[in-house]
Amino acid sequence: MLRGLSFFLVLLSFVSSAKANGREEKCQVTQQITARIGCVIDLSSRVGKEQKIAMEMAVQDLFKSTCAKVDLHLKDSQGNSARATAAAINLLSSKQVVAIVGGLTVQEAALISEIDNITESIVPIISLTSTATIPRSASLQRPIFIQIANDIVFHMQCVAALVGHFQWRKVTAVYERNNEFSSTSGIIALLSHSLSLVNSEIEHHRDFPSLSSLSNPDAFVEEELKKLRSKNNRVFIVMQFSLQSAVVFFEKVKQMGMMDKGYAWIVTDEIASLLDSVNTSVKYNMQGVIGIKTNFFETTASFRQFKTRFRRIYGLQYPDEEETSSPSIFALRAYDATGAITRAVTTLQQGNATSEELSQKILSTASLGLSGMLEFKNGMLAQPPTFQIINVVGRSYREMAFWSPRYGFSKSLMEKGMDNSFSEVLGSTYWPGGLQTTPNWWTPVNVDRPLKIGVPARGAFKQFVDVKHDPGTNETRISGFSIDVFKAAVEYLPYQLPYELVPFNGSYDEMVKLVYNKQSLDAAVGDFEVISDRYHYVEFTQPYISSGLEMVVPVKPDKLKEKWMFMRAFTTEMWFMLFVTHLALCFVVWLIENEHGDNPEIKGIGAMLWFSVTILFFANREQVHNNWARLVLAPWLVVILAVTATFTASLTSMMTLSQVHPSMLDIGTLHKLNATVGCNGNSFIVRYLTDVLDFRPENIKSIASIGDYPNAFEKQDIAAAFFVVPHAKVFLAKYCKGYVTTGPVYKPSGFGFVFPKGSPLAIDISEAMLEATENGQIEKLEKQMLAGLSSPNCTSSNNLNGGPVGIGPGPFSGLFQISGLACSLAYLVIVARIVRKHLRDLSYTRLQAMLTDTKMWRHLA
């Protein structure tokens, strides 16, 4: 069997050799068409090496398949734009090439085209750069400039889609300045436009020169990275970087701690498509990086054959890089470009074709190459690309998803868009530093300086912010409810927030202006009222406690109402109903008991009235003999029992609560009396009293602390005090026995923390405070603050509407109806009996009179 297999292999080899020899003999006897193609590539770069080998392989394959002999004239640009331009001009003048292929930029192609016009040696220029752009130069508008690449707009859209998914509002763009297009007006403008569609923007951008042109690239990169690290933004987009520069760049990134937790990096096609060709140490410096690489079919038989041959040839020519010799999209495009030029020359019979005809033939002929469909529109690839999203992990990378302009993100190439979220498509992402959650797009401070947060040192209410300085230890201790709320919010932030609390001795408005001007203060924490005029300067967080402006005044007892306090236990309607119903019931009972005059204890109106009084207290000595009277009294006694118990409870509650009334009813009374009012002189209240409530400045007294208000009231220095609601709660909790609030003057948002306009920290702190509120932490802190102030004798009600309300007849309506029904029924029965008795007595009297008259007539007769 083994002998048979060996014979088959030898026979197969013989047949293949015979076919090859036959093809070579055919190519020798057939008239051969020769095409000279100029190549300008950077042989010092990985891309240039791949392009060289790929084009040489294409020449071999074309000769075998079409007998076309292609002469490649290679020129090494060494990564220098001037060298590339000079090399292309040299090829045009001395080699008589039909086309120039290579990594020529738009700027270089424009210069070459201008010289072509002068020397009248116009040839097609095939650009193999990673992205294609619409040329600005008029000389490149003709179909002589062809870019075998996708429009850069698609690349920017894919980057923006990733940024939009991760909800990064701002990013930092880093790119290599190696051509005219890599400028603020070019790539940055395109990226900025794409980001604006996902509500994001470029906060900073930095252009790097080609690192190969620098004498000390490490020192330069380190200095530039220090500048980037000092910024707040932590999301970086690395674009248009050569692989050599990227290796140096990310090595320094790793050394400077910019691959730690909290950072995010996205690299585009120029780097991501070459990750298969770098060693493990380079990938180690890029752990957690997200890459965008152009996708191509790697499962076809033609690609597998190409890859095997490519790796073998690359290993022979560059043995030091043999382990990383897989071809990239740039090698495939170079292979396809060589084939497209040769086929166009062969078809047109180059001797009779012009350069423009050759360009038109290349552009109009669609073919399927190793890199994909070669079909052109506007001088660049017409078919929209599909990008593969990768995540560098370990020694390689993880394939996360695909993205296309038409369908967006998808899990595989077979899926046309996804109904589920991109998070489900990607799964978990490995971020720099091993972070499990999506990094925040910014950090509030740099590593060299913590955030300076101002706190009011002269606030009147130390319960909110209390600043104490210990001369012995020279330490300042800052505490209070507002500080506790801020610290609780910081604990919910998804990142570390280094900060320093700085006491400020000025007013609240002065502190707001310092935050606005970013002078010495980065933010302010305390009992800051959220009002509209401050919004013009700063950003406020979500209010952590509701607020408003209230007027507090001393109380005076209402002696008249205290004498008749018991009458307020029931409403007037209830008292009237009790009185009328009770008299009616007693009258019916009296009427029943005196129907036959057989109850001598309840006779006369006086006896009836006394009976109605004594029965209220169940102290009546009069006996009730009639069952109908008992039927009337039974439900009414239940009513009396329920009403008595309710009256006792209501009166007890009323006597427990203090019955007080304000010494000043409203602001109008203060204006009429030209009274002086007090408030915290460092707050906005002074401005509000003068500008809105029309108080004269001389009638406003500044009160320094909470303990000074009672003294000012006792000395009659002020007639009323104005507080924000949280301060009023604290004041009334501490001095509950002598003051009352007349209600809100106005209702703003509440207390919030202050940050500069546009500060993302304000949003993060707001979200953190909402979490703390939902968990009940802020409410607990507020209760702890008020509990430490409240006196045991204080009640929870210190306003005018806090007293108990009189009870109406509603709760007793059922009992009233039952008692009324029994009384009505008994009344009807007794009235009917009385009427019947009266009628019977009347009939008997008449009959007796008639009999008397009859006897009289008989006697006369």
PDB file of N, CA and C in Angstrom, residues 147-204:
ATOM      1  N   GLN A 147      -6.135  55.114  -5.667  1.00  0.00           N
ATOM      2  CA  GLN A 147      -5.837  54.705  -4.288  1.00  0.00           C
ATOM      3  C   GLN A 147      -6.503  53.354  -4.007  1.00  0.00           C
ATOM      4  N   ILE A 148      -5.669  52.339  -3.802  1.00  0.00           N
ATOM      5  CA  ILE A 148      -6.223  51.021  -3.449  1.00  0.00           C
ATOM      6  C   ILE A 148      -6.375  50.998  -1.934  1.00  0.00           C
ATOM      7  N   ALA A 149      -7.373  51.705  -1.481  1.00  0.00           N
ATOM      8  CA  ALA A 149      -7.683  51.846  -0.052  1.00  0.00           C
ATOM      9  C   ALA A 149      -9.091  52.379   0.073  1.00  0.00           C
ATOM     10  N   ASN A 150      -9.656  52.237   1.258  1.00  0.00           N
ATOM     11  CA  ASN A 150     -11.009  52.740   1.525  1.00  0.00           C
ATOM     12  C   ASN A 150     -10.958  54.174   2.006  1.00  0.00           C
ATOM     13  N   ASP A 151     -12.041  54.862   1.764  1.00  0.00           N
ATOM     14  CA  ASP A 151     -12.150  56.253   2.186  1.00  0.00           C
ATOM     15  C   ASP A 151     -11.901  56.360   3.683  1.00  0.00           C
ATOM     16  N   ILE A 152     -11.100  57.343   4.071  1.00  0.00           N
ATOM     17  CA  ILE A 152     -10.770  57.523   5.488  1.00  0.00           C
ATOM     18  C   ILE A 152     -12.009  57.835   6.311  1.00  0.00           C
ATOM     19  N   VAL A 153     -13.056  58.326   5.671  1.00  0.00           N
ATOM     20  CA  VAL A 153     -14.295  58.636   6.392  1.00  0.00           C
ATOM     21  C   VAL A 153     -14.844  57.381   7.072  1.00  0.00           C
ATOM     22  N   PHE A 154     -14.744  56.233   6.394  1.00  0.00           N
ATOM     23  CA  PHE A 154     -15.230  54.988   6.994  1.00  0.00           C
ATOM     24  C   PHE A 154     -14.443  54.643   8.260  1.00  0.00           C
ATOM     25  N   HIS A 155     -13.141  54.874   8.241  1.00  0.00           N
ATOM     26  CA  HIS A 155     -12.312  54.608   9.412  1.00  0.00           C
ATOM     27  C   HIS A 155     -12.744  55.489  10.580  1.00  0.00           C
ATOM     28  N   MET A 156     -12.980  56.764  10.285  1.00  0.00           N
ATOM     29  CA  MET A 156     -13.385  57.686  11.349  1.00  0.00           C
ATOM     30  C   MET A 156     -14.770  57.333  11.894  1.00  0.00           C
ATOM     31  N   GLN A 157     -15.651  56.874  11.022  1.00  0.00           N
ATOM     32  CA  GLN A 157     -16.989  56.487  11.478  1.00  0.00           C
ATOM     33  C   GLN A 157     -16.923  55.281  12.408  1.00  0.00           C
ATOM     34  N   CYS A 158     -16.042  54.350  12.109  1.00  0.00           N
ATOM     35  CA  CYS A 158     -15.898  53.173  12.974  1.00  0.00           C
ATOM     36  C   CYS A 158     -15.348  53.580  14.344  1.00  0.00           C
ATOM     37  N   VAL A 159     -14.354  54.462  14.360  1.00  0.00           N
ATOM     38  CA  VAL A 159     -13.826  54.968  15.628  1.00  0.00           C
ATOM     39  C   VAL A 159     -14.929  55.651  16.427  1.00  0.00           C
ATOM     40  N   ALA A 160     -15.715  56.497  15.747  1.00  0.00           N
ATOM     41  CA  ALA A 160     -16.801  57.213  16.432  1.00  0.00           C
ATOM     42  C   ALA A 160     -17.855  56.248  16.965  1.00  0.00           C
ATOM     43  N   ALA A 161     -18.116  55.161  16.231  1.00  0.00           N
ATOM     44  CA  ALA A 161     -19.100  54.182  16.706  1.00  0.00           C
ATOM     45  C   ALA A 161     -18.643  53.548  18.011  1.00  0.00           C
ATOM     46  N   LEU A 162     -17.357  53.244  18.120  1.00  0.00           N
ATOM     47  CA  LEU A 162     -16.834  52.687  19.369  1.00  0.00           C
ATOM     48  C   LEU A 162     -16.929  53.704  20.498  1.00  0.00           C
ATOM     49  N   VAL A 163     -16.535  54.938  20.209  1.00  0.00           N
ATOM     50  CA  VAL A 163     -16.590  55.988  21.233  1.00  0.00           C
ATOM     51  C   VAL A 163     -18.025  56.214  21.692  1.00  0.00           C
ATOM     52  N   GLY A 164     -18.956  56.221  20.746  1.00  0.00           N
ATOM     53  CA  GLY A 164     -20.362  56.420  21.099  1.00  0.00           C
ATOM     54  C   GLY A 164     -20.912  55.291  21.939  1.00  0.00           C
ATOM     55  N   HIS A 165     -20.508  54.060  21.638  1.00  0.00           N
ATOM     56  CA  HIS A 165     -21.000  52.936  22.432  1.00  0.00           C
ATOM     57  C   HIS A 165     -20.528  53.025  23.877  1.00  0.00           C
ATOM     58  N   PHE A 166     -19.265  53.351  24.063  1.00  0.00           N
ATOM     59  CA  PHE A 166     -18.725  53.421  25.421  1.00  0.00           C
ATOM     60  C   PHE A 166     -19.071  54.738  26.122  1.00  0.00           C
ATOM     61  N   GLN A 167     -19.802  55.623  25.413  1.00  0.00           N
ATOM     62  CA  GLN A 167     -20.316  56.874  25.989  1.00  0.00           C
ATOM     63  C   GLN A 167     -19.178  57.760  26.513  1.00  0.00           C
ATOM     64  N   TRP A 168     -18.122  57.840  25.729  1.00  0.00           N
ATOM     65  CA  TRP A 168     -17.035  58.757  26.057  1.00  0.00           C
ATOM     66  C   TRP A 168     -17.348  60.100  25.421  1.00  0.00           C
ATOM     67  N   ARG A 169     -17.500  61.111  26.209  1.00  0.00           N
ATOM     68  CA  ARG A 169     -17.914  62.422  25.698  1.00  0.00           C
ATOM     69  C   ARG A 169     -16.765  63.194  25.069  1.00  0.00           C
ATOM     70  N   LYS A 170     -15.539  62.896  25.476  1.00  0.00           N
ATOM     71  CA  LYS A 170     -14.381  63.587  24.920  1.00  0.00           C
ATOM     72  C   LYS A 170     -13.227  62.601  24.778  1.00  0.00           C
ATOM     73  N   VAL A 171     -12.393  62.832  23.753  1.00  0.00           N
ATOM     74  CA  VAL A 171     -11.249  61.954  23.511  1.00  0.00           C
ATOM     75  C   VAL A 171     -10.032  62.807  23.190  1.00  0.00           C
ATOM     76  N   THR A 172      -8.874  62.166  23.222  1.00  0.00           N
ATOM     77  CA  THR A 172      -7.621  62.790  22.803  1.00  0.00           C
ATOM     78  C   THR A 172      -7.121  62.053  21.562  1.00  0.00           C
ATOM     79  N   ALA A 173      -6.852  62.795  20.499  1.00  0.00           N
ATOM     80  CA  ALA A 173      -6.387  62.207  19.242  1.00  0.00           C
ATOM     81  C   ALA A 173      -4.873  62.373  19.127  1.00  0.00           C
ATOM     82  N   VAL A 174      -4.197  61.285  18.786  1.00  0.00           N
ATOM     83  CA  VAL A 174      -2.746  61.282  18.595  1.00  0.00           C
ATOM     84  C   VAL A 174      -2.468  60.727  17.206  1.00  0.00           C
ATOM     85  N   TYR A 175      -1.672  61.433  16.411  1.00  0.00           N
ATOM     86  CA  TYR A 175      -1.394  60.979  15.057  1.00  0.00           C
ATOM     87  C   TYR A 175       0.018  61.389  14.652  1.00  0.00           C
ATOM     88  N   GLU A 176       0.527  60.695  13.642  1.00  0.00           N
ATOM     89  CA  GLU A 176       1.880  60.953  13.156  1.00  0.00           C
ATOM     90  C   GLU A 176       1.815  61.906  11.963  1.00  0.00           C
ATOM     91  N   ARG A 177       2.578  62.959  12.037  1.00  0.00           N
ATOM     92  CA  ARG A 177       2.572  63.977  10.984  1.00  0.00           C
ATOM     93  C   ARG A 177       3.591  63.581   9.906  1.00  0.00           C
ATOM     94  N   ASN A 178       3.096  62.829   8.918  1.00  0.00           N
ATOM     95  CA  ASN A 178       3.995  62.390   7.863  1.00  0.00           C
ATOM     96  C   ASN A 178       3.530  62.793   6.476  1.00  0.00           C
ATOM     97  N   ASN A 179       2.452  63.547   6.390  1.00  0.00           N
ATOM     98  CA  ASN A 179       2.019  64.062   5.092  1.00  0.00           C
ATOM     99  C   ASN A 179       1.105  65.253   5.307  1.00  0.00           C
ATOM    100  N   GLU A 180       0.695  65.833   4.205  1.00  0.00           N
ATOM    101  CA  GLU A 180      -0.101  67.058   4.264  1.00  0.00           C
ATOM    102  C   GLU A 180      -1.450  66.825   4.925  1.00  0.00           C
ATOM    103  N   PHE A 181      -2.017  65.631   4.697  1.00  0.00           N
ATOM    104  CA  PHE A 181      -3.354  65.393   5.203  1.00  0.00           C
ATOM    105  C   PHE A 181      -3.381  65.220   6.714  1.00  0.00           C
ATOM    106  N   SER A 182      -2.296  64.768   7.309  1.00  0.00           N
ATOM    107  CA  SER A 182      -2.260  64.587   8.759  1.00  0.00           C
ATOM    108  C   SER A 182      -2.089  65.943   9.416  1.00  0.00           C
ATOM    109  N   SER A 183      -3.115  66.726   9.402  1.00  0.00           N
ATOM    110  CA  SER A 183      -3.069  68.067   9.962  1.00  0.00           C
ATOM    111  C   SER A 183      -4.393  68.348  10.639  1.00  0.00           C
ATOM    112  N   THR A 184      -4.417  69.463  11.350  1.00  0.00           N
ATOM    113  CA  THR A 184      -5.624  69.827  12.075  1.00  0.00           C
ATOM    114  C   THR A 184      -6.810  69.982  11.140  1.00  0.00           C
ATOM    115  N   SER A 185      -6.570  70.505   9.947  1.00  0.00           N
ATOM    116  CA  SER A 185      -7.665  70.739   9.012  1.00  0.00           C
ATOM    117  C   SER A 185      -8.079  69.480   8.267  1.00  0.00           C
ATOM    118  N   GLY A 186      -7.353  68.384   8.456  1.00  0.00           N
ATOM    119  CA  GLY A 186      -7.661  67.171   7.729  1.00  0.00           C
ATOM    120  C   GLY A 186      -8.240  66.085   8.589  1.00  0.00           C
ATOM    121  N   ILE A 187      -7.379  65.228   9.114  1.00  0.00           N
ATOM    122  CA  ILE A 187      -7.840  64.067   9.857  1.00  0.00           C
ATOM    123  C   ILE A 187      -8.585  64.466  11.124  1.00  0.00           C
ATOM    124  N   ILE A 188      -8.154  65.546  11.764  1.00  0.00           N
ATOM    125  CA  ILE A 188      -8.841  65.987  12.988  1.00  0.00           C
ATOM    126  C   ILE A 188     -10.239  66.484  12.669  1.00  0.00           C
ATOM    127  N   ALA A 189     -10.380  67.190  11.536  1.00  0.00           N
ATOM    128  CA  ALA A 189     -11.705  67.681  11.152  1.00  0.00           C
ATOM    129  C   ALA A 189     -12.651  66.533  10.853  1.00  0.00           C
ATOM    130  N   LEU A 190     -12.157  65.507  10.170  1.00  0.00           N
ATOM    131  CA  LEU A 190     -13.008  64.364   9.857  1.00  0.00           C
ATOM    132  C   LEU A 190     -13.413  63.608  11.117  1.00  0.00           C
ATOM    133  N   LEU A 191     -12.444  63.368  11.993  1.00  0.00           N
ATOM    134  CA  LEU A 191     -12.766  62.662  13.236  1.00  0.00           C
ATOM    135  C   LEU A 191     -13.715  63.477  14.097  1.00  0.00           C
ATOM    136  N   SER A 192     -13.489  64.775  14.146  1.00  0.00           N
ATOM    137  CA  SER A 192     -14.364  65.639  14.952  1.00  0.00           C
ATOM    138  C   SER A 192     -15.795  65.587  14.440  1.00  0.00           C
ATOM    139  N   HIS A 193     -15.959  65.591  13.125  1.00  0.00           N
ATOM    140  CA  HIS A 193     -17.324  65.529  12.573  1.00  0.00           C
ATOM    141  C   HIS A 193     -17.991  64.208  12.914  1.00  0.00           C
ATOM    142  N   SER A 194     -17.257  63.101  12.775  1.00  0.00           N
ATOM    143  CA  SER A 194     -17.838  61.794  13.088  1.00  0.00           C
ATOM    144  C   SER A 194     -18.191  61.683  14.561  1.00  0.00           C
ATOM    145  N   LEU A 195     -17.339  62.230  15.423  1.00  0.00           N
ATOM    146  CA  LEU A 195     -17.615  62.171  16.862  1.00  0.00           C
ATOM    147  C   LEU A 195     -18.819  63.016  17.238  1.00  0.00           C
ATOM    148  N   SER A 196     -19.009  64.129  16.535  1.00  0.00           N
ATOM    149  CA  SER A 196     -20.148  65.000  16.860  1.00  0.00           C
ATOM    150  C   SER A 196     -21.476  64.285  16.648  1.00  0.00           C
ATOM    151  N   LEU A 197     -21.497  63.295  15.753  1.00  0.00           N
ATOM    152  CA  LEU A 197     -22.724  62.550  15.495  1.00  0.00           C
ATOM    153  C   LEU A 197     -23.076  61.602  16.629  1.00  0.00           C
ATOM    154  N   VAL A 198     -22.118  61.328  17.506  1.00  0.00           N
ATOM    155  CA  VAL A 198     -22.376  60.457  18.666  1.00  0.00           C
ATOM    156  C   VAL A 198     -22.227  61.251  19.970  1.00  0.00           C
ATOM    157  N   ASN A 199     -22.393  62.579  19.866  1.00  0.00           N
ATOM    158  CA  ASN A 199     -22.343  63.462  21.043  1.00  0.00           C
ATOM    159  C   ASN A 199     -20.999  63.387  21.769  1.00  0.00           C
ATOM    160  N   SER A 200     -19.945  63.351  20.999  1.00  0.00           N
ATOM    161  CA  SER A 200     -18.609  63.364  21.575  1.00  0.00           C
ATOM    162  C   SER A 200     -17.777  64.412  20.842  1.00  0.00           C
ATOM    163  N   GLU A 201     -16.574  64.642  21.335  1.00  0.00           N
ATOM    164  CA  GLU A 201     -15.711  65.647  20.713  1.00  0.00           C
ATOM    165  C   GLU A 201     -14.255  65.372  21.061  1.00  0.00           C
ATOM    166  N   ILE A 202     -13.365  66.018  20.307  1.00  0.00           N
ATOM    167  CA  ILE A 202     -11.933  65.928  20.571  1.00  0.00           C
ATOM    168  C   ILE A 202     -11.567  67.023  21.559  1.00  0.00           C
ATOM    169  N   GLU A 203     -11.125  66.617  22.736  1.00  0.00           N
ATOM    170  CA  GLU A 203     -10.730  67.606  23.734  1.00  0.00           C
ATOM    171  C   GLU A 203      -9.291  68.067  23.509  1.00  0.00           C
ATOM    172  N   HIS A 204      -8.385  67.158  23.198  1.00  0.00           N
ATOM    173  CA  HIS A 204      -6.991  67.487  22.911  1.00  0.00           C
ATOM    174  C   HIS A 204      -6.535  66.674  21.713  1.00  0.00           C
TER     175      HIS A 204
END
